[in-house]
Structures are given as structure tokens and as C-alpha cells.
Short mmCIF file of C-alpha atoms in Angstrom, two decimals:
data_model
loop_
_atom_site.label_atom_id
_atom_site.label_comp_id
_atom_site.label_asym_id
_atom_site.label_seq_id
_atom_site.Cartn_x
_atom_site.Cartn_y
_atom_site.Cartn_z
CA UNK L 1 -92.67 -30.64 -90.90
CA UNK L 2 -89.65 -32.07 -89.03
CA UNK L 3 -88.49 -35.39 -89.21
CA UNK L 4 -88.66 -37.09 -85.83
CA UNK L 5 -85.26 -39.14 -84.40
CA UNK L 6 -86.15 -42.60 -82.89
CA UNK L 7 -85.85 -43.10 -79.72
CA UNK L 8 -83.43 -45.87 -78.50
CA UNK L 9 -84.91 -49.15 -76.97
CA UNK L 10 -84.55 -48.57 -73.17
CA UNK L 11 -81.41 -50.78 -71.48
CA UNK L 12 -82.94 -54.21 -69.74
CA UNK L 13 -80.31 -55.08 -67.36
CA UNK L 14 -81.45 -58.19 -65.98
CA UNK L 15 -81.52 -59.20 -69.63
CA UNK L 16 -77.27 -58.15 -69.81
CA UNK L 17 -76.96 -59.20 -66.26
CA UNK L 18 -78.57 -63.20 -67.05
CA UNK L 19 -76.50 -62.94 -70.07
CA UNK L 20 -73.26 -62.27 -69.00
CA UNK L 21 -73.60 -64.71 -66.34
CA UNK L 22 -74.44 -67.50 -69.27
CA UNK L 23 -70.80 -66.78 -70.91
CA UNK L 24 -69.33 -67.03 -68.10
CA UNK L 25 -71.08 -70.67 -67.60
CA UNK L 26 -70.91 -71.86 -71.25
CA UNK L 27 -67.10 -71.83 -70.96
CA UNK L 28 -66.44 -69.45 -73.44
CA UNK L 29 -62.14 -69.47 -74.58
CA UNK L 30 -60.23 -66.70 -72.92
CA UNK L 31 -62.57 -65.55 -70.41
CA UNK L 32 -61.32 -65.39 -67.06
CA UNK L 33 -64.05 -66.36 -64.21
CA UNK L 34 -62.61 -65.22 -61.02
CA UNK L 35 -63.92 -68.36 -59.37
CA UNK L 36 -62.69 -71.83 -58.94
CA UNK L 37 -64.02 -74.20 -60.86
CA UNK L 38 -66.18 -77.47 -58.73
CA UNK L 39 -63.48 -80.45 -58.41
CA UNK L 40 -66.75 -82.53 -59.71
CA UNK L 41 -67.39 -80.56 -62.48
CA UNK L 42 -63.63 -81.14 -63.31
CA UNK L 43 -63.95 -84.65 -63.14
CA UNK L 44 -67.03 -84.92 -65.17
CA UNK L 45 -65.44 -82.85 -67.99
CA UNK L 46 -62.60 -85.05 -67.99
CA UNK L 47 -64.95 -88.23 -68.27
CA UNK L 48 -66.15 -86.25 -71.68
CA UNK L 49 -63.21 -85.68 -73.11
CA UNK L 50 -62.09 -82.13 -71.73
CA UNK L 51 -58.20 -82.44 -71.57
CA UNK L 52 -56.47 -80.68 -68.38
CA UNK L 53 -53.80 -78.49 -67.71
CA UNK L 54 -50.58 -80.06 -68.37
CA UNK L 55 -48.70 -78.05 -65.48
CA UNK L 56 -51.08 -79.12 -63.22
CA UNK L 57 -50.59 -82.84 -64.15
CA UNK L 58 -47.39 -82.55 -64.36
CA UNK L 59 -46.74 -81.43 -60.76
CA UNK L 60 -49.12 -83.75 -59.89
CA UNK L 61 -47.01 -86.43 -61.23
CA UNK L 62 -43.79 -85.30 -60.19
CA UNK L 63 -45.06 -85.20 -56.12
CA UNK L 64 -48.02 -87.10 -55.94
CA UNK L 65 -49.04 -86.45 -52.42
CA UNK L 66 -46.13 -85.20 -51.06
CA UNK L 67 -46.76 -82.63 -48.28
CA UNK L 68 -45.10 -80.00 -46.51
CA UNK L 69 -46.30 -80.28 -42.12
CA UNK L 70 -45.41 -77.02 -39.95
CA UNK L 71 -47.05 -76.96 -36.30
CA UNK L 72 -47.70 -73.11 -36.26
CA UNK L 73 -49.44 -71.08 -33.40
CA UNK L 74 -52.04 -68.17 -32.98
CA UNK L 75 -51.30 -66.08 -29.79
CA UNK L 76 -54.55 -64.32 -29.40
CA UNK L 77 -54.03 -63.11 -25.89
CA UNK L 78 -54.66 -59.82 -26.51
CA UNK L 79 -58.18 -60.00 -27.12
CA UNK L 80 -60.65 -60.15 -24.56
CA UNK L 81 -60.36 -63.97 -23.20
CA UNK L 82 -57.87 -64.83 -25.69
CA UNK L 83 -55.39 -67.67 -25.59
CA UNK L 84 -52.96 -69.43 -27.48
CA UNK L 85 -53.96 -72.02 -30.38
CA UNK L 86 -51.78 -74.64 -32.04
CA UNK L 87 -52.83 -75.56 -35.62
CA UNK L 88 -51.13 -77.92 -38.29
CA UNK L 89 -50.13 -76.39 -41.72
CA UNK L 90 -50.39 -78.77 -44.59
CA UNK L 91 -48.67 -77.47 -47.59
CA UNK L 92 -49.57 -79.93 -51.20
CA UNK L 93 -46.90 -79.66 -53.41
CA UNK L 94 -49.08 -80.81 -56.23
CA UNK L 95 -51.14 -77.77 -56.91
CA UNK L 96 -49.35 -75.21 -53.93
CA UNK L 97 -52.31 -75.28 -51.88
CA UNK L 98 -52.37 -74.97 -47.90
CA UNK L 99 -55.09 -76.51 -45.62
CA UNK L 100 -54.57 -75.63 -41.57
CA UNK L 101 -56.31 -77.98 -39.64
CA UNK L 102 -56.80 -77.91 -35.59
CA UNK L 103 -53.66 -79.86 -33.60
CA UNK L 104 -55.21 -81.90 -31.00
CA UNK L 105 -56.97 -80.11 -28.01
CA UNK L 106 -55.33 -81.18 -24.75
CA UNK L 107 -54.89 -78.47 -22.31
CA UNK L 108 -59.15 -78.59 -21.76
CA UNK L 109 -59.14 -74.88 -22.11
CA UNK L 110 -62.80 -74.82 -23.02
CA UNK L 111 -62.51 -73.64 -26.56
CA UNK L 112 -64.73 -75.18 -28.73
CA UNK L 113 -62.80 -77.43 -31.06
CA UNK L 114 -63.70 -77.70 -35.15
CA UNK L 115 -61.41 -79.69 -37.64
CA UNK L 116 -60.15 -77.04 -40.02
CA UNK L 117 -59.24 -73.12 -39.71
CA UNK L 118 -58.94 -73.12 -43.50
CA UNK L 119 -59.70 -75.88 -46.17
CA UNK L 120 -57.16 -76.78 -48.90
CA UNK L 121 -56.99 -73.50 -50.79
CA UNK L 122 -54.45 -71.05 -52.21
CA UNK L 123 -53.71 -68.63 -49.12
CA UNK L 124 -53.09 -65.23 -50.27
CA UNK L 125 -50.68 -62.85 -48.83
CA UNK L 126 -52.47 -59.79 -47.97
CA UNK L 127 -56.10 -61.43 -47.97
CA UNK L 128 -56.97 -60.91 -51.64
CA UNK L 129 -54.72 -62.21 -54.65
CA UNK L 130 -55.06 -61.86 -58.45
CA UNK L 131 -52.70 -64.06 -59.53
CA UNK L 132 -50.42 -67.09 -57.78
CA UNK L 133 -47.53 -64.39 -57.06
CA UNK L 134 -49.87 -63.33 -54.57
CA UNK L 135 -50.56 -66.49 -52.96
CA UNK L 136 -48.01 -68.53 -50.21
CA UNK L 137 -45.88 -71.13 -51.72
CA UNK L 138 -43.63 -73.27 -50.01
CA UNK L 139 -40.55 -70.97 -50.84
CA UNK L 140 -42.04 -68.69 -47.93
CA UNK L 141 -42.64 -70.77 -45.03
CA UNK L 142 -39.82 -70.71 -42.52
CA UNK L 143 -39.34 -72.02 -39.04
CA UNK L 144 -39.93 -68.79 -36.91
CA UNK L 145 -41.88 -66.80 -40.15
CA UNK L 146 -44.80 -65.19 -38.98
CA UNK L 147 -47.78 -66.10 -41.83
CA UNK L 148 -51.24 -63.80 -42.32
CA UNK L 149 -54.06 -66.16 -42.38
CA UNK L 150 -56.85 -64.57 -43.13
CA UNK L 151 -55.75 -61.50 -40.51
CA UNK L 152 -54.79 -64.09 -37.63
CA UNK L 153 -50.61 -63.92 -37.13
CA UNK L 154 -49.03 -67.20 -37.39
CA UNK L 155 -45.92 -67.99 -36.34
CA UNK L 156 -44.15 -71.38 -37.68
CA UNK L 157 -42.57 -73.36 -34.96
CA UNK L 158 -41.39 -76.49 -35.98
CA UNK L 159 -41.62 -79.15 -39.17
CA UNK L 160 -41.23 -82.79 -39.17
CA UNK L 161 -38.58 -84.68 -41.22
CA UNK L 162 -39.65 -84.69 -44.50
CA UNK L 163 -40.64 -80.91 -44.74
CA UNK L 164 -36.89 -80.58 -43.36
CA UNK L 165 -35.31 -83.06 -45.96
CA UNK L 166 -37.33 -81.37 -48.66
CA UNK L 167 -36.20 -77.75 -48.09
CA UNK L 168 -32.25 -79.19 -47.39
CA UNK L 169 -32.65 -80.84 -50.83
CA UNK L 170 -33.27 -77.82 -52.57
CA UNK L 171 -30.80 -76.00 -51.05
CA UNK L 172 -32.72 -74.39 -48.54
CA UNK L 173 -31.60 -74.79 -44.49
CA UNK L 174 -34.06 -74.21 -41.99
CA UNK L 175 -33.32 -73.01 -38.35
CA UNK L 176 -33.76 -75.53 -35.32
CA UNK L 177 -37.50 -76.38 -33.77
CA UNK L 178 -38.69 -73.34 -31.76
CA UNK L 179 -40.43 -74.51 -28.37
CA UNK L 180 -44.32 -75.16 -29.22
CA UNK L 181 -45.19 -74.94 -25.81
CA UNK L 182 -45.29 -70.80 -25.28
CA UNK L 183 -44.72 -69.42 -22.14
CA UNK L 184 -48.14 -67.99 -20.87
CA UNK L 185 -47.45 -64.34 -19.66
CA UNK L 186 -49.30 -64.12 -16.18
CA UNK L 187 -49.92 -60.59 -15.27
CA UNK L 188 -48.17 -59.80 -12.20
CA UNK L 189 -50.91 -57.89 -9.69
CA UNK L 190 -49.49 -56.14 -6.80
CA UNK L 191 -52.12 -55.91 -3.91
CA UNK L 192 -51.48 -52.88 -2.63
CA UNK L 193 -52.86 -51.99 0.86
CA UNK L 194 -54.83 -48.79 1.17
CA UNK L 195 -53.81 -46.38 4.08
CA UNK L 196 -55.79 -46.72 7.06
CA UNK L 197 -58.36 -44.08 7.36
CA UNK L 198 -58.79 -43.86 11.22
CA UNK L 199 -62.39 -46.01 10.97
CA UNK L 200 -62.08 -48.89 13.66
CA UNK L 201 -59.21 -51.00 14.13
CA UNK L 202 -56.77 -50.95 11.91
CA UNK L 203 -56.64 -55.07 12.16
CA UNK L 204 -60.26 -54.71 11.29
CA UNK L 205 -59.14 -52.59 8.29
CA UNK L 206 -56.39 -54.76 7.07
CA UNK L 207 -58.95 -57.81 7.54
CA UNK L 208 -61.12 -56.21 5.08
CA UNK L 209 -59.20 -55.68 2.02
CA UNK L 210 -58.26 -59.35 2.20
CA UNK L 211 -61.92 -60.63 0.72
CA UNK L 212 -65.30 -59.84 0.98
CA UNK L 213 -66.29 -61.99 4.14
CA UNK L 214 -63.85 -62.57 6.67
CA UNK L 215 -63.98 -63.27 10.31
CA UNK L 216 -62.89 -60.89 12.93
CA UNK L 217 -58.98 -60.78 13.50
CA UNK L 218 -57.81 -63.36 16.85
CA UNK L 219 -57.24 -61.23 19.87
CA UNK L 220 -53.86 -61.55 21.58
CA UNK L 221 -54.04 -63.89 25.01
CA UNK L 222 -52.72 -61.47 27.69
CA UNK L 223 -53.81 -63.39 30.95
CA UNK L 224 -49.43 -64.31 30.56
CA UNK L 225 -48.37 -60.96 29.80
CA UNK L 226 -46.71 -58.92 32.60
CA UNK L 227 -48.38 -55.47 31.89
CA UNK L 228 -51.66 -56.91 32.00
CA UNK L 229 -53.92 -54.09 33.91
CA UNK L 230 -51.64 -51.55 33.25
CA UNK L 231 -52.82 -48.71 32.12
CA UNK L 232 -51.47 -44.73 31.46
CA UNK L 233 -53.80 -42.08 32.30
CA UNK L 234 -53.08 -38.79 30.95
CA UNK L 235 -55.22 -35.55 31.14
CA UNK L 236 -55.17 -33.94 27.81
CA UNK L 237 -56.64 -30.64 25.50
CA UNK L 238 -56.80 -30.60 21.67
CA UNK L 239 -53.74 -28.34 19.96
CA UNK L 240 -55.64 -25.44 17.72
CA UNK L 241 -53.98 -22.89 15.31
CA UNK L 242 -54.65 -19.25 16.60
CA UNK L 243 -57.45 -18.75 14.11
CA UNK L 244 -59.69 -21.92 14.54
CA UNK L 245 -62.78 -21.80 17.22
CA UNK L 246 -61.97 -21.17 20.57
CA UNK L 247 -64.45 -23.27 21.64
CA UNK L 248 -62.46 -26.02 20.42
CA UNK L 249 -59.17 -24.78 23.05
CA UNK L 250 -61.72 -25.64 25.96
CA UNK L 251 -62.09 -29.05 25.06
CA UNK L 252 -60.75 -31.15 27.71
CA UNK L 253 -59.75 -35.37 27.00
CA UNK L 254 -59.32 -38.54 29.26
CA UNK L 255 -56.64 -40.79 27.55
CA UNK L 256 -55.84 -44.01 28.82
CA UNK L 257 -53.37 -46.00 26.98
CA UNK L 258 -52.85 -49.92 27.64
CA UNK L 259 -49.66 -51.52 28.29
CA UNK L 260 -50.28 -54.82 27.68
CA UNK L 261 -51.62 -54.48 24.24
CA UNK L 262 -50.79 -50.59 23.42
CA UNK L 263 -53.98 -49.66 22.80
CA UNK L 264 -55.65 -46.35 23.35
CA UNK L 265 -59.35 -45.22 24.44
CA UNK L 266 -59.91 -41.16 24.66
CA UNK L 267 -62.86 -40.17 26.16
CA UNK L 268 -64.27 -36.46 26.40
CA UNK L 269 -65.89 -35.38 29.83
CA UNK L 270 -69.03 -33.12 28.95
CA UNK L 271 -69.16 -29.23 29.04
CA UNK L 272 -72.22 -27.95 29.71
CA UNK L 273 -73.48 -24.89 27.82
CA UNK L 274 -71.15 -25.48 24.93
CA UNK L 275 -72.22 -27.84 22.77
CA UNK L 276 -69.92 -30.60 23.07
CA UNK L 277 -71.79 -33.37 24.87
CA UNK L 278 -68.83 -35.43 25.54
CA UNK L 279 -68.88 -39.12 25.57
CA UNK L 280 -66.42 -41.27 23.44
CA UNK L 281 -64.21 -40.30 21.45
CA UNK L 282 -62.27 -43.41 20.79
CA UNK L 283 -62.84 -46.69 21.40
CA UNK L 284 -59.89 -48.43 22.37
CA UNK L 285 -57.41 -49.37 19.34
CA UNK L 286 -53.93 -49.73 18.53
CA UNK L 287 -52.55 -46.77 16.89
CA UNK L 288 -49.32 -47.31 14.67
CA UNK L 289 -47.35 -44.30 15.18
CA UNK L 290 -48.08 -44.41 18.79
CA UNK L 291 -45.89 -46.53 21.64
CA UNK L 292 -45.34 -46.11 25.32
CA UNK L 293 -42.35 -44.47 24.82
CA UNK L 294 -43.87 -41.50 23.23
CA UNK L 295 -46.64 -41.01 26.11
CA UNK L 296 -44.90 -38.42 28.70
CA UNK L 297 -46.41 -35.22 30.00
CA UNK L 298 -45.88 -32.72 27.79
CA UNK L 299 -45.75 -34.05 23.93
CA UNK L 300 -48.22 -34.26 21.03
CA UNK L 301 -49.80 -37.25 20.35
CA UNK L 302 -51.73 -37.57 16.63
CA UNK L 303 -54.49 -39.29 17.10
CA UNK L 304 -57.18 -39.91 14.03
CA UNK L 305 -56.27 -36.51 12.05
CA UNK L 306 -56.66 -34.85 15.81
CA UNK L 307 -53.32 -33.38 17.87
CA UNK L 308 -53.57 -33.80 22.10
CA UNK L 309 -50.77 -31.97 24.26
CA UNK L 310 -50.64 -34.34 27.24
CA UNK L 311 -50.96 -31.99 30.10
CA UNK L 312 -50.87 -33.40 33.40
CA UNK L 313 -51.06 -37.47 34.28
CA UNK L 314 -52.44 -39.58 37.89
CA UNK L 315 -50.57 -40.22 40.94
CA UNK L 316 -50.05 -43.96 39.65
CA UNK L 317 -49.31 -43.07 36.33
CA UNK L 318 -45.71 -41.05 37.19
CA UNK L 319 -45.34 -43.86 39.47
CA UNK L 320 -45.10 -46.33 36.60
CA UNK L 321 -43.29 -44.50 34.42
CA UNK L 322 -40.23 -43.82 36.96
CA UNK L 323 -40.49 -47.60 37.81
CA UNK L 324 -39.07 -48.05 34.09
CA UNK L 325 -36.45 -46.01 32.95
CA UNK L 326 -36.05 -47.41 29.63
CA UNK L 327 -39.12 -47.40 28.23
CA UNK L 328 -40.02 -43.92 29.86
CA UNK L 329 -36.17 -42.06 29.74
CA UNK L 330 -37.69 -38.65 30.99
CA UNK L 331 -38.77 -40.15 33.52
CA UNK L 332 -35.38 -41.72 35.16
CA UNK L 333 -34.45 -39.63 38.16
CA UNK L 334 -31.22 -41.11 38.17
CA UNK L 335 -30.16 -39.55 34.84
CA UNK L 336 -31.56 -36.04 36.04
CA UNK L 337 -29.62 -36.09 39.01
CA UNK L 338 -26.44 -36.77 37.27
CA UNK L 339 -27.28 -33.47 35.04
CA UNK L 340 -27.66 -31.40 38.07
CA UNK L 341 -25.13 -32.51 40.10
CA UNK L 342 -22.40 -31.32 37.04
CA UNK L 343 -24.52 -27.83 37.96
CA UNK L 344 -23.50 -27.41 41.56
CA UNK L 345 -21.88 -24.15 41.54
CA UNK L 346 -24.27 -22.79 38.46
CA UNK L 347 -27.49 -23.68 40.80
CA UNK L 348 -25.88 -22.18 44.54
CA UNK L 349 -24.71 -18.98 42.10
CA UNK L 350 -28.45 -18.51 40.84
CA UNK L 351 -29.94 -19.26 44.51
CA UNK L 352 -27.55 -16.19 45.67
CA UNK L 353 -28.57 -13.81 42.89
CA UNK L 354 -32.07 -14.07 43.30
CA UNK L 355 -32.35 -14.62 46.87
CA UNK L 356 -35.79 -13.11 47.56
CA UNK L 357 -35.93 -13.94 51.92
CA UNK L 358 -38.31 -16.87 52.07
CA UNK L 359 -35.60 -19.67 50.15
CA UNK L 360 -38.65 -21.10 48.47
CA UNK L 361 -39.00 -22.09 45.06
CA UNK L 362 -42.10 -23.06 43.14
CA UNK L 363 -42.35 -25.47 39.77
CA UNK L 364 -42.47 -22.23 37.51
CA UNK L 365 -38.97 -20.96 39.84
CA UNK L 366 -37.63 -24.78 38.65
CA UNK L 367 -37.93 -23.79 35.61
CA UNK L 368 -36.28 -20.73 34.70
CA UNK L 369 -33.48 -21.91 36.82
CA UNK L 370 -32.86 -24.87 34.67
CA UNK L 371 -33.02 -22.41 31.96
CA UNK L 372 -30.40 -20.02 33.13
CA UNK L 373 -28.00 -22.13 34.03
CA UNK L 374 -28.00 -24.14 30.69
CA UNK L 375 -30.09 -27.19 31.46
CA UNK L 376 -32.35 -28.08 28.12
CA UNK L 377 -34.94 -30.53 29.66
CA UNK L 378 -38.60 -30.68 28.51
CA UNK L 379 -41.76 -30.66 30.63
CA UNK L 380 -41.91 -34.09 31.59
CA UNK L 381 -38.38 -33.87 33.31
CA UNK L 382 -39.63 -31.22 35.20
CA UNK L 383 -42.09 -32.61 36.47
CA UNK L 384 -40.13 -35.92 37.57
CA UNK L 385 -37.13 -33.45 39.10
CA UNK L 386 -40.19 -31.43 40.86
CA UNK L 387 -41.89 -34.77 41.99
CA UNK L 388 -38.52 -35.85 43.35
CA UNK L 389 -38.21 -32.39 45.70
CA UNK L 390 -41.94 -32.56 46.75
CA UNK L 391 -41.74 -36.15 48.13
CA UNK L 392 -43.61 -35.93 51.22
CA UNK L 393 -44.76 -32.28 50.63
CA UNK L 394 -48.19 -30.98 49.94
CA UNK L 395 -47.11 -27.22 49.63
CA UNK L 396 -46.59 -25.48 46.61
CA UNK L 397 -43.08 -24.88 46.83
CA UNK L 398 -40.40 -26.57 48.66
CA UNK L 399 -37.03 -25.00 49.84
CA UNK L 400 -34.03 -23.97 47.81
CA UNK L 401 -31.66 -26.07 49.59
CA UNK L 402 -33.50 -29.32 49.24
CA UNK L 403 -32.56 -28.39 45.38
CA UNK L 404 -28.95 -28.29 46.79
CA UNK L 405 -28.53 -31.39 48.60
CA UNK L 406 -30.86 -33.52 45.60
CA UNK L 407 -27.75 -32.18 43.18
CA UNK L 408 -24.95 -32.90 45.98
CA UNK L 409 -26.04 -36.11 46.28
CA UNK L 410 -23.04 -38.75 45.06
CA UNK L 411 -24.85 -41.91 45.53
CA UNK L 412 -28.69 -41.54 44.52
CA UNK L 413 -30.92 -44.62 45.17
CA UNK L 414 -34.25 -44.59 43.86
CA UNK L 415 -37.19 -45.63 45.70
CA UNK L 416 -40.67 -44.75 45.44
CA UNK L 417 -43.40 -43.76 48.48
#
């Protein structure tokens, strides 16, 4: 028969556990507690007899209650409703220990305020030590040194007189007081206005990226403006590439633009049997791009992401327009007549050439004589040199030689019928 081995008693670890913790209570020589003793148990084991560390009292006794003041600062602006803090930084030169208490709240910045960051303590370096080499001592606080308390970045900005004396005594300078007062970094926002996107008035716009509520913009007072009345009225037809809809090309546009305010209302006449029912296109609103100068028979107005040729205008309309010269310069007879009259022999060498028997010449005629002999005018100062030879004419043509005498003519004075 075998022998059988005991078996060993089973481990009680709350038994180890309770009596490791008793050694470490019961003060046992050369075991090292991690923890710092209670400042009343100290005192009551000096009232029995225990004697103290001699460094301690004698540091204790060579400073008494000397202490090192720095005003140091916490920026924490870069967290989420962050702002800058001012603290005090005691430093006790009797046992090396650093307490940061709150400076005085006076900018009302809502914070709540509480008396101490950190109570008098040894502050290590990194956030753990295991000895004092890890831990601040007063050999490492600078004017202008940044300090880790605890993860929060401190930066020393100024000491007081004994703190300054003390570090000069020991052969130690320190650099001048850094402003405590920091600069607050506003961030600079740039309101940028969006582009108008052709949806009402572009004061109505404008109005609207200004806040959330906001009356409608003040209208201009034109009851003392000269042009007040005045309007432009030009007949006009949408401008489509050669493979879009041709039922867009038979679109046809009213287009009345306002002097006294340059404003512009396009309205569409109805078609029937082709879908477009016509009625307003725009309601009357400044466009930007667009000024009395650039309305003339003949160009390309963009209107709202839409192109109009300007074909044909009223009776009252051209009337207007070769009233002012400056503001309309294709339409300044003057000017024209100048051009053809330097054209004298050119235009009576054409007329010969293409003598047909009738001396008539029609609007289309007008034209490809102006483009024989040279003469680069647009549409609209065709029409004006045409309305000029058809004053008091209701035909279709007029005769060549009323071309010849409007070009010989040395003195021109304008008038209107």
C-alpha cells in the first residue's frame, strides 16, 4: 500500500491581506508605507516620546515659515468654454511642499470659485513620484517656467520681493515680471456675404443675412428725382444654343426698365397652344450687372441665369435715348454723322456700283453698305442712322440721296419730331 502525501492547507488571503495591512500599521522598522503619515498622528507620537526626523527639524528651524509666492496662470482656452485662471503658488521652504490656492476672482467670469487647486503637498513632476527627486523644489520654479500640475500647464509670471531676494541670495537671478493680465485672443470672424441667387430683391437678400428678423429695406424717395416716370420698353426673345427646345426660340418678352431707380420688370405675353401661359416673369428689381447704358437694341442682357437679345424698342423709347447721348452713345446722331460724312466718296462710289433704277434703299441695303465701305457699327446705330433718314416717312425704304445729303451735311443740329 502507498503512502499518501498531505495535502497543503489551502491559501486564506484575506487572512495575508488583514495581515500585511497590520505591519504596515504597527510601525514596523524599515518598512516603507507609500502613504503619508496623519500630521495628528505625528503629533500624538511626539507627545509619547517618538523622536522626529532631524532633517525635517532642522529645515524647519533654519526657515521657519518662510515662503516662496509666484502668481502663475492656467490658459485653458482651448477647451470647450475655457478661459484663463490666475492662481497663487506657495512654495514652504520648511519641508519643500507647494500649496496653489485661487487669486482673487474679479473679472465676474462666472466660474465657480473654491479656495485651493492643490493643498500643501509635494507636487510631482510627471504626476507620480517615488522619491523627492521627483517632486518640484524651489530650484525649478522660474519666472516664465511652465509647471505640470496635476496635467494643467502653468506658466509662472511674476514673484513678490522676498521670493526675488531669496533666489538673488543664493545666487540665482530671475528674469523681470511677465504681464499677468494675458491678452485674450478674440477670433476674428469674417461675415462673408453669400452671392445673390436671383430670389427677390437683392436688398431683400442682403437684409436677410444680417439677422433673423429684420424689417424690409427703406425705399428710395423719387417724387425729386428727374427720371421719375421714365421708363425703357424693349421687345425681347430668349438666346438658345442650337440644340435646346425650339419651343423655347418662340418665346417672346416685354422688358421695361426704370430710370429713376434702374429697376427691371419682364413680363411674357401668352402663346396659345404651346404651353407657356405667360404672365410674369419678373417682378420689378434692381439687377447689379445691369445699367441704362447697357439697354440698346441689339445686346444681351443676363437676367436671373436667363440671356434676352433686345430686338426692337417703342416710338418713345428711341426718343429718349437720342435725347441723351451720354448715357445712350449709340444712340447720338451727331457722332454717326461725323462717321459718315469722313465716307463721302466711299458711300456715292457704292450708290454707283449698285445702282439698281429705283435709288431706293431699305434698312437691310443700310447695312451692307456700312459694311462695304468699312463702317463697324452695331444694330442699335443702325437703327438710330435709319430712324434719322425715315423722319417723316412711313415707307420702307427711303432714297439713296437722302443718305448723301445726311453725310454732306457740315453743320448737323439735332432735333426730334
Amino acid at each position: 500500500m502507498h503512502d499518501v502525501q498531505p495535502i497543503p492547507l489551502p491559501r486564506d488571503h484575506f487572512a495575508e491581506m488583514n495581515r500585511a495591512k497590520m505591519i504596515r500599521e504597527s510601525g514596523v522598522p524599515g518598512l516603507d508605507r507609500k502613504r503619508k503619515m496623519n500630521d495628528l498622528k505625528v503629533v500624538m507620537e511626539s507627545q509619547l516620546g517618538k523622536q522626529s526626523s532631524m532633517t525635517d527639524r532642522g529645515m524647519f528651524l533654519e526657515h521657519g515659515t518662510d515662503a516662496l509666492c509666484f502668481h502663475v496662470t492656467w490658459d485653458d482656452r482651448s477647451r470647450l468654454y475655457g478661459n484663463i485662471q490666475y492662481f497663487r503658488l506657495i512654495y514652504h521652504l520648511a519641508d519643500d511642499t507647494i500649496e496653489i490656492a485661487r487669486a482673487s476672482n474679479t473679472t465676474r467670469d462666472g466660474t465657480v470659485t473654491f479656495p485651493k487647486l492643490l493643498k500643501r503637498s509635494k507636487l510631482p513632476k510627471s504626476g507620480q513620484a517615488f522619491d523627492d527627486s521627483d517632486c518640484y523644489s524651489w530650484k525649478d520654479l522660474a519666472i516664465g517656467q511652465i509647471i505640470n500640475v496635476f496635467g494643467r500647464m502653468m506658466l509662472i509670471v511674476k514673484c513678490d520681493r522676498f521670493t526675488r531676494d531669496h533666489y538673488e541670495s543664493n545666487g540665482i537671478h530671475l528674469r523681470e515680471d511677465m504681464p499677468l493680465e494675458v491678452e485674450d485672443k478674440k477670433a476674428e470672424i469674417k461675415r462673408v456675404v453669400p452671392p445673390y441667387n436671383g430670389f427677390g430683391s437683392e436688398e431683400d437678400s442682403l437684409r436677410s443675412c444680417t439677422g433673423s428678423i429684420n424689417p424690409p429695406p427703406l425705399k428710395k424717395d423719387m417724387s425729386s428725382n428727374k427720371k421719375s416716370g421714365i421708363v425703357l420698353r424693349f421687345n425681347a426673345s430668349l438666346v438658345v444654343d442650337d440644340d435646346a427646345d425650339d419651343s423655347s426660340s418662340m418665346r417672346k418678352f416685354a422688358i421695361n426698365f426704370f430710370l429713376e431707380d434702374d429697376t427691371i420688370t419682364i413680363h411674357e405675353p401668352p402663346i396659345k397652344n404651346s404651353g407657356y401661359v405667360g404672365g410674369q416673369f419678373l417682378r420689378r428689381q434692381p439687377i447689379n450687372h445691369i445699367s441704362a447704358s447697357d439697354m440698346y437694341v441689339g445686346n444681351v442682357v443676363e437676367v436671373v441665369g436667363h440671356q434676352f437679345l433686345l430686338r426692337d424698342a417703342n416710338e418713345s423709347t428711341f426718343k429718349l435715348m437720342e435725347c441723351d447721348e451720354k448715357t445712350f452713345p449709340y444712340s447720338d446722331t451727331a457722332r454717326l454723322q461725323r462717321i459718315l460724312s469722313s465716307k463721302q466718296d466711299m458711300i456715292r462710289a457704292y450708290f454707283v456700283s449698285h445702282y439698281d433704277g429705283n435709288g431706293m434703299l431699305d434698312l437691310e441695303g443700310l447695312r451692307q453698305l456700312c459694311s462695304a465701305i468699312g463702317i463697324a457699327i452695331n444694330h442699335a446705330e443702325l437703327i438710330t442712322i435709319w430712324r434719322r433718314l425715315k423722319r417723316n416717312n412711313t415707307s420702307d425704304s427711303v432714297p439713296f440721296n437722302k443718305l448723301l445729303k445726311f453725310s454732306a451735311e457740315e453743320t448737323f443740329i439735332k432735333s426730334i419730331s
